[in-house]
XYZ file of N, CA and C in Angstrom:
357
model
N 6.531 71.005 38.810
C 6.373 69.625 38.386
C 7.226 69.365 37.159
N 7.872 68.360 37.199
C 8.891 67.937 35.860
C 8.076 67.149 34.691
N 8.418 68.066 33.453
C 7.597 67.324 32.646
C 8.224 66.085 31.950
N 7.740 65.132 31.640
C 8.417 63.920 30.778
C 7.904 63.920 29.397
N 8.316 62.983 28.798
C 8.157 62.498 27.397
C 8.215 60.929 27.653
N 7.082 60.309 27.108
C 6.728 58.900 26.793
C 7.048 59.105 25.793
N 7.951 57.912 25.667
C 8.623 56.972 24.613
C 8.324 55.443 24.700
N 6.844 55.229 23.061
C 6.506 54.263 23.347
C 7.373 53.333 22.075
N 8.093 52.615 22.431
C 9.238 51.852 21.597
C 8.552 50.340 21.268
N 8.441 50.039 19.847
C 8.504 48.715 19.218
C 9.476 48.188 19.054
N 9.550 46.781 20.093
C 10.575 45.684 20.245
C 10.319 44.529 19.547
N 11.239 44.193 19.669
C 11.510 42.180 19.145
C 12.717 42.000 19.010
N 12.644 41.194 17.967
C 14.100 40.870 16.662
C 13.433 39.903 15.864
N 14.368 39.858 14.771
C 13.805 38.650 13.210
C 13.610 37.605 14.177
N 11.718 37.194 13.417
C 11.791 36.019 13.873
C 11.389 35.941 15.137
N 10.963 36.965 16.015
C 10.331 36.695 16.850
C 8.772 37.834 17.056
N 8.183 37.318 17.784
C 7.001 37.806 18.114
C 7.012 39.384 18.674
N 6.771 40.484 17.866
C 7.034 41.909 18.969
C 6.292 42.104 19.423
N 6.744 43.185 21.234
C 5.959 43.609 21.478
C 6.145 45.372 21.849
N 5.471 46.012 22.260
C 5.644 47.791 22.614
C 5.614 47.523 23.662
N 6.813 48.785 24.472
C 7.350 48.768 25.838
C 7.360 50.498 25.822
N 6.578 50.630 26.910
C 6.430 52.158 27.040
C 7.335 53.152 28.533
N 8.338 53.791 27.728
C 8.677 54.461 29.084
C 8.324 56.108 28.778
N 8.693 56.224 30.262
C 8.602 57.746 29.964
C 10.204 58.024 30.986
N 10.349 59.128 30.634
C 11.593 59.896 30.461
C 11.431 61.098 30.916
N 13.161 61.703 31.632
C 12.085 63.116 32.340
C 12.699 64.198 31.023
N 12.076 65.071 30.700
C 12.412 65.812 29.679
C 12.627 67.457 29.773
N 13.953 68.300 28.983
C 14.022 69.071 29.445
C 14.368 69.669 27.799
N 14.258 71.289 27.515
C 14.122 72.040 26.317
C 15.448 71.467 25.388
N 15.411 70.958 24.407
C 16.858 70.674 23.819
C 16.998 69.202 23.407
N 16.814 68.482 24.592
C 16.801 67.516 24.562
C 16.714 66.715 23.285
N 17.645 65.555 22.391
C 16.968 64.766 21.361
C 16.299 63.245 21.885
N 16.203 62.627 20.682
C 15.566 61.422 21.115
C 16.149 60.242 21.523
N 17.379 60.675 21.099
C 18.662 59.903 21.666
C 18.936 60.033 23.076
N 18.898 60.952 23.771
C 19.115 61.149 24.909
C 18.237 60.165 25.704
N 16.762 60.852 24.859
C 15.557 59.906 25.965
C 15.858 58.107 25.742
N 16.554 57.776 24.627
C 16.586 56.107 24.482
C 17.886 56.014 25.679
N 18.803 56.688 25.589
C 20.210 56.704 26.300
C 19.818 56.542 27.607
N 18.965 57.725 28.202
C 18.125 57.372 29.413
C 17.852 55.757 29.765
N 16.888 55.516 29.348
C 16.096 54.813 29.051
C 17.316 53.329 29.731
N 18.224 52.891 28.482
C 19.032 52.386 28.924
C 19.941 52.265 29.839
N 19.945 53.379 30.491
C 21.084 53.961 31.494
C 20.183 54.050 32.765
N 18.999 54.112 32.957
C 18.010 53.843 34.205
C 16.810 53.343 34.234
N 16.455 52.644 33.004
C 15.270 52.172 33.111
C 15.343 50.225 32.489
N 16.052 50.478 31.451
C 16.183 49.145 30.987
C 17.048 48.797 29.949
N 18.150 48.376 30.349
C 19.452 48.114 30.007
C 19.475 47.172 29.130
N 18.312 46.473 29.102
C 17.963 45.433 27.556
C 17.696 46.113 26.010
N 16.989 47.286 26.724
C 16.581 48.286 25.307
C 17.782 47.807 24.118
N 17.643 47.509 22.906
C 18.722 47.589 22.292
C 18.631 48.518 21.028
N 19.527 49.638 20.987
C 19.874 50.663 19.904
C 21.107 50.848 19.322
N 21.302 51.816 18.761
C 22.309 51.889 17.644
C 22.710 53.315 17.944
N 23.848 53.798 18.055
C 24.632 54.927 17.765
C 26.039 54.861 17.934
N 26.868 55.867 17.421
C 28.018 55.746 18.000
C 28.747 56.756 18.461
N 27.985 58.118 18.037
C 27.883 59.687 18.069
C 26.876 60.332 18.861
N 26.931 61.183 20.166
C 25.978 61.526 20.411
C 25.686 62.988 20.224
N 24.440 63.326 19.743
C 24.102 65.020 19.469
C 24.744 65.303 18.190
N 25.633 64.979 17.257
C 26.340 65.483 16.297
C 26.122 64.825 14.909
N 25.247 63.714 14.702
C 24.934 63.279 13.328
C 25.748 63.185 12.484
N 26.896 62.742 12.824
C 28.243 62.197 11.969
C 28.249 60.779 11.918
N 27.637 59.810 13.041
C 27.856 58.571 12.609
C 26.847 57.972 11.487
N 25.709 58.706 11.787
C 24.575 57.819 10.792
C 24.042 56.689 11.064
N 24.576 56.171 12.118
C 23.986 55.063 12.721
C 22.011 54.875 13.570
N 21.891 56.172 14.082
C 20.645 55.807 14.743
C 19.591 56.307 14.417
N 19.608 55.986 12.807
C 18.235 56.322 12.347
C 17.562 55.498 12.257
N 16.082 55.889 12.453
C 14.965 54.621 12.861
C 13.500 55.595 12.914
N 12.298 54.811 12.835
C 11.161 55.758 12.590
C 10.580 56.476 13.453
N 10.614 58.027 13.846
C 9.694 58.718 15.043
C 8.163 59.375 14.469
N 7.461 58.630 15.320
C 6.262 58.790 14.960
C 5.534 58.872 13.190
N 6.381 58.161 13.020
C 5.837 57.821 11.605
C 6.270 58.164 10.504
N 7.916 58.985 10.736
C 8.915 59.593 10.195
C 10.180 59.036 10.090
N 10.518 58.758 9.286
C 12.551 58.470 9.471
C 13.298 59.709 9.877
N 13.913 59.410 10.837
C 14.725 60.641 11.240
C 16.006 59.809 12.249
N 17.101 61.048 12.577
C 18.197 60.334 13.199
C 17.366 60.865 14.238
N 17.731 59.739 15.464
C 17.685 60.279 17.059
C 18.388 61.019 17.326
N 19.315 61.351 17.207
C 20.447 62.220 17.919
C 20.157 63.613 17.503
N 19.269 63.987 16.331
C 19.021 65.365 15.916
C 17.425 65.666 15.754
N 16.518 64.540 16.226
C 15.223 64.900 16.187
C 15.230 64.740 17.843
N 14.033 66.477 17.907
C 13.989 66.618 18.979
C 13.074 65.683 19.973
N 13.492 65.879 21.508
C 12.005 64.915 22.670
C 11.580 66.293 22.634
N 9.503 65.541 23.262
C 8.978 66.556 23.171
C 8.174 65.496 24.546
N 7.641 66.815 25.184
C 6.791 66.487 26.320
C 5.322 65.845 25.730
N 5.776 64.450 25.060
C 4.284 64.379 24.449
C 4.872 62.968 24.658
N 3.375 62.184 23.738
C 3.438 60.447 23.260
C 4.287 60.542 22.317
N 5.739 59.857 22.005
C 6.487 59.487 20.330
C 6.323 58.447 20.328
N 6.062 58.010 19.727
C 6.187 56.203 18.973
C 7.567 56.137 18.102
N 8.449 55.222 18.524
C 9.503 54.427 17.879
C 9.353 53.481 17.293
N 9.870 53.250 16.201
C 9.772 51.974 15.354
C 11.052 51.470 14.258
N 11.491 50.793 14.700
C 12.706 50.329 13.848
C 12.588 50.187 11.997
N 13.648 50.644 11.145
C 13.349 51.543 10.013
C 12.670 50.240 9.136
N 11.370 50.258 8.646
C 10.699 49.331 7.953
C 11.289 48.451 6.570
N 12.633 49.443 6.253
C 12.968 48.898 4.374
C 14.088 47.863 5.396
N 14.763 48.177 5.950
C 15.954 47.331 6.446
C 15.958 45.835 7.075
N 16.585 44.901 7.133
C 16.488 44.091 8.070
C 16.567 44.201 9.469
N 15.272 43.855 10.154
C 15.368 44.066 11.477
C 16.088 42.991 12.191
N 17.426 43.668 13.637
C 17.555 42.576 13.854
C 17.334 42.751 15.365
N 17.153 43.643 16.027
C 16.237 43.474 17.700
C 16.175 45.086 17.844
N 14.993 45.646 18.501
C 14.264 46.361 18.991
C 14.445 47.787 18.167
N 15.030 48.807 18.187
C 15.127 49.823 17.431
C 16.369 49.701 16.212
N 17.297 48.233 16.211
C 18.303 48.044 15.727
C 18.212 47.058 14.208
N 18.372 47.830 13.212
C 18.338 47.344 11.675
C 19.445 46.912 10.885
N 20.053 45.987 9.916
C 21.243 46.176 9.432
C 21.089 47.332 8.558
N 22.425 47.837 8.829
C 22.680 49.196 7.980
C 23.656 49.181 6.997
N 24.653 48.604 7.177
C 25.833 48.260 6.694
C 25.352 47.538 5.199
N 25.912 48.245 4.296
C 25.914 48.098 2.524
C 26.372 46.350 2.845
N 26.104 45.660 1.796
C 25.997 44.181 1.414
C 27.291 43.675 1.402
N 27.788 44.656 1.055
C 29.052 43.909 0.361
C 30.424 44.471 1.786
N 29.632 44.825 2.543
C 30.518 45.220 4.146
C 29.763 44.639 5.222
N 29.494 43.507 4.736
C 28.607 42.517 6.364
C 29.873 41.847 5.935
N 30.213 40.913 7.162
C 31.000 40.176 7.727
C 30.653 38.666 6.821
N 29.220 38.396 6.416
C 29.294 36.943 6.235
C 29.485 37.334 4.885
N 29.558 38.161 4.557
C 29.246 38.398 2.703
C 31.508 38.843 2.238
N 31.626 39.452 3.333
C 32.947 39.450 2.981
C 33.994 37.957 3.489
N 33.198 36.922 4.564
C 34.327 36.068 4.405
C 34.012 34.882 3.372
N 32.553 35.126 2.560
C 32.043 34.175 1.549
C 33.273 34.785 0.790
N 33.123 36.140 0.296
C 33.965 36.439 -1.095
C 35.412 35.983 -0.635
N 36.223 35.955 0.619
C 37.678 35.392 0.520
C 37.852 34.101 0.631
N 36.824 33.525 0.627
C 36.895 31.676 0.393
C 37.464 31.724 1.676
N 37.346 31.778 3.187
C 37.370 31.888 4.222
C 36.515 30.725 4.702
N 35.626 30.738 4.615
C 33.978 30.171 5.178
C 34.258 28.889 4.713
């Protein structure tokens, strides 16, 4: 019998009403949590929306977000044949489902075309 890992993920975006969407995932020794969201998107629901740009190697820094009640990157915290709870990182601005702004202030797009008198 193949064991899985439920991945129960907190959705929305700013400004709207969230709700938890629970999948499960088939899971195998090694595996991170990235994989199971990658899954996830790749055969279960292609709306999921996340963040990475690196997979398995923790060089981009992009897909950190809360597992089970922890900040950790997905790509280097392990799946486990159990319940994880996901939750998008609480200090940041949320802007839909596991996805936060990350990007320093002064490297967002509206903040750099305010400073060139662009806007």
């Amino acid at each position: 019998m193949m064991e899985t890992a439920k991945l129960i993920v907190e959705r929305g975006g700013a400004g709207t009403e969230g709700s938890v969407s629970t999948y499960e995932v088939p899971y195998t020794h090694g595996q991170s949590v990235l994989d199971g969201l990658r899954y996830i998107r790749t055969y279960l629901d292609p709306t999921l929306a996340i963040r990475y740009s690196c997979t398995n190697a923790n060089t981009c820094k992009e897909c950190m977000i809360v597992i089970d009640g922890k900040v950790a990157y997905a790509c280097t915290a392990r799946l486990k044949p159990c319940d994880m709870i996901l939750k998008p990182l609480p200090t940041k601005q949320h802007l839909r489902d596991l996805v936060t702004e990350i990007a320093p202030p002064d490297e967002r797009l509206v903040n750099a075309i305010a400073k060139s008198g662009d806007a």
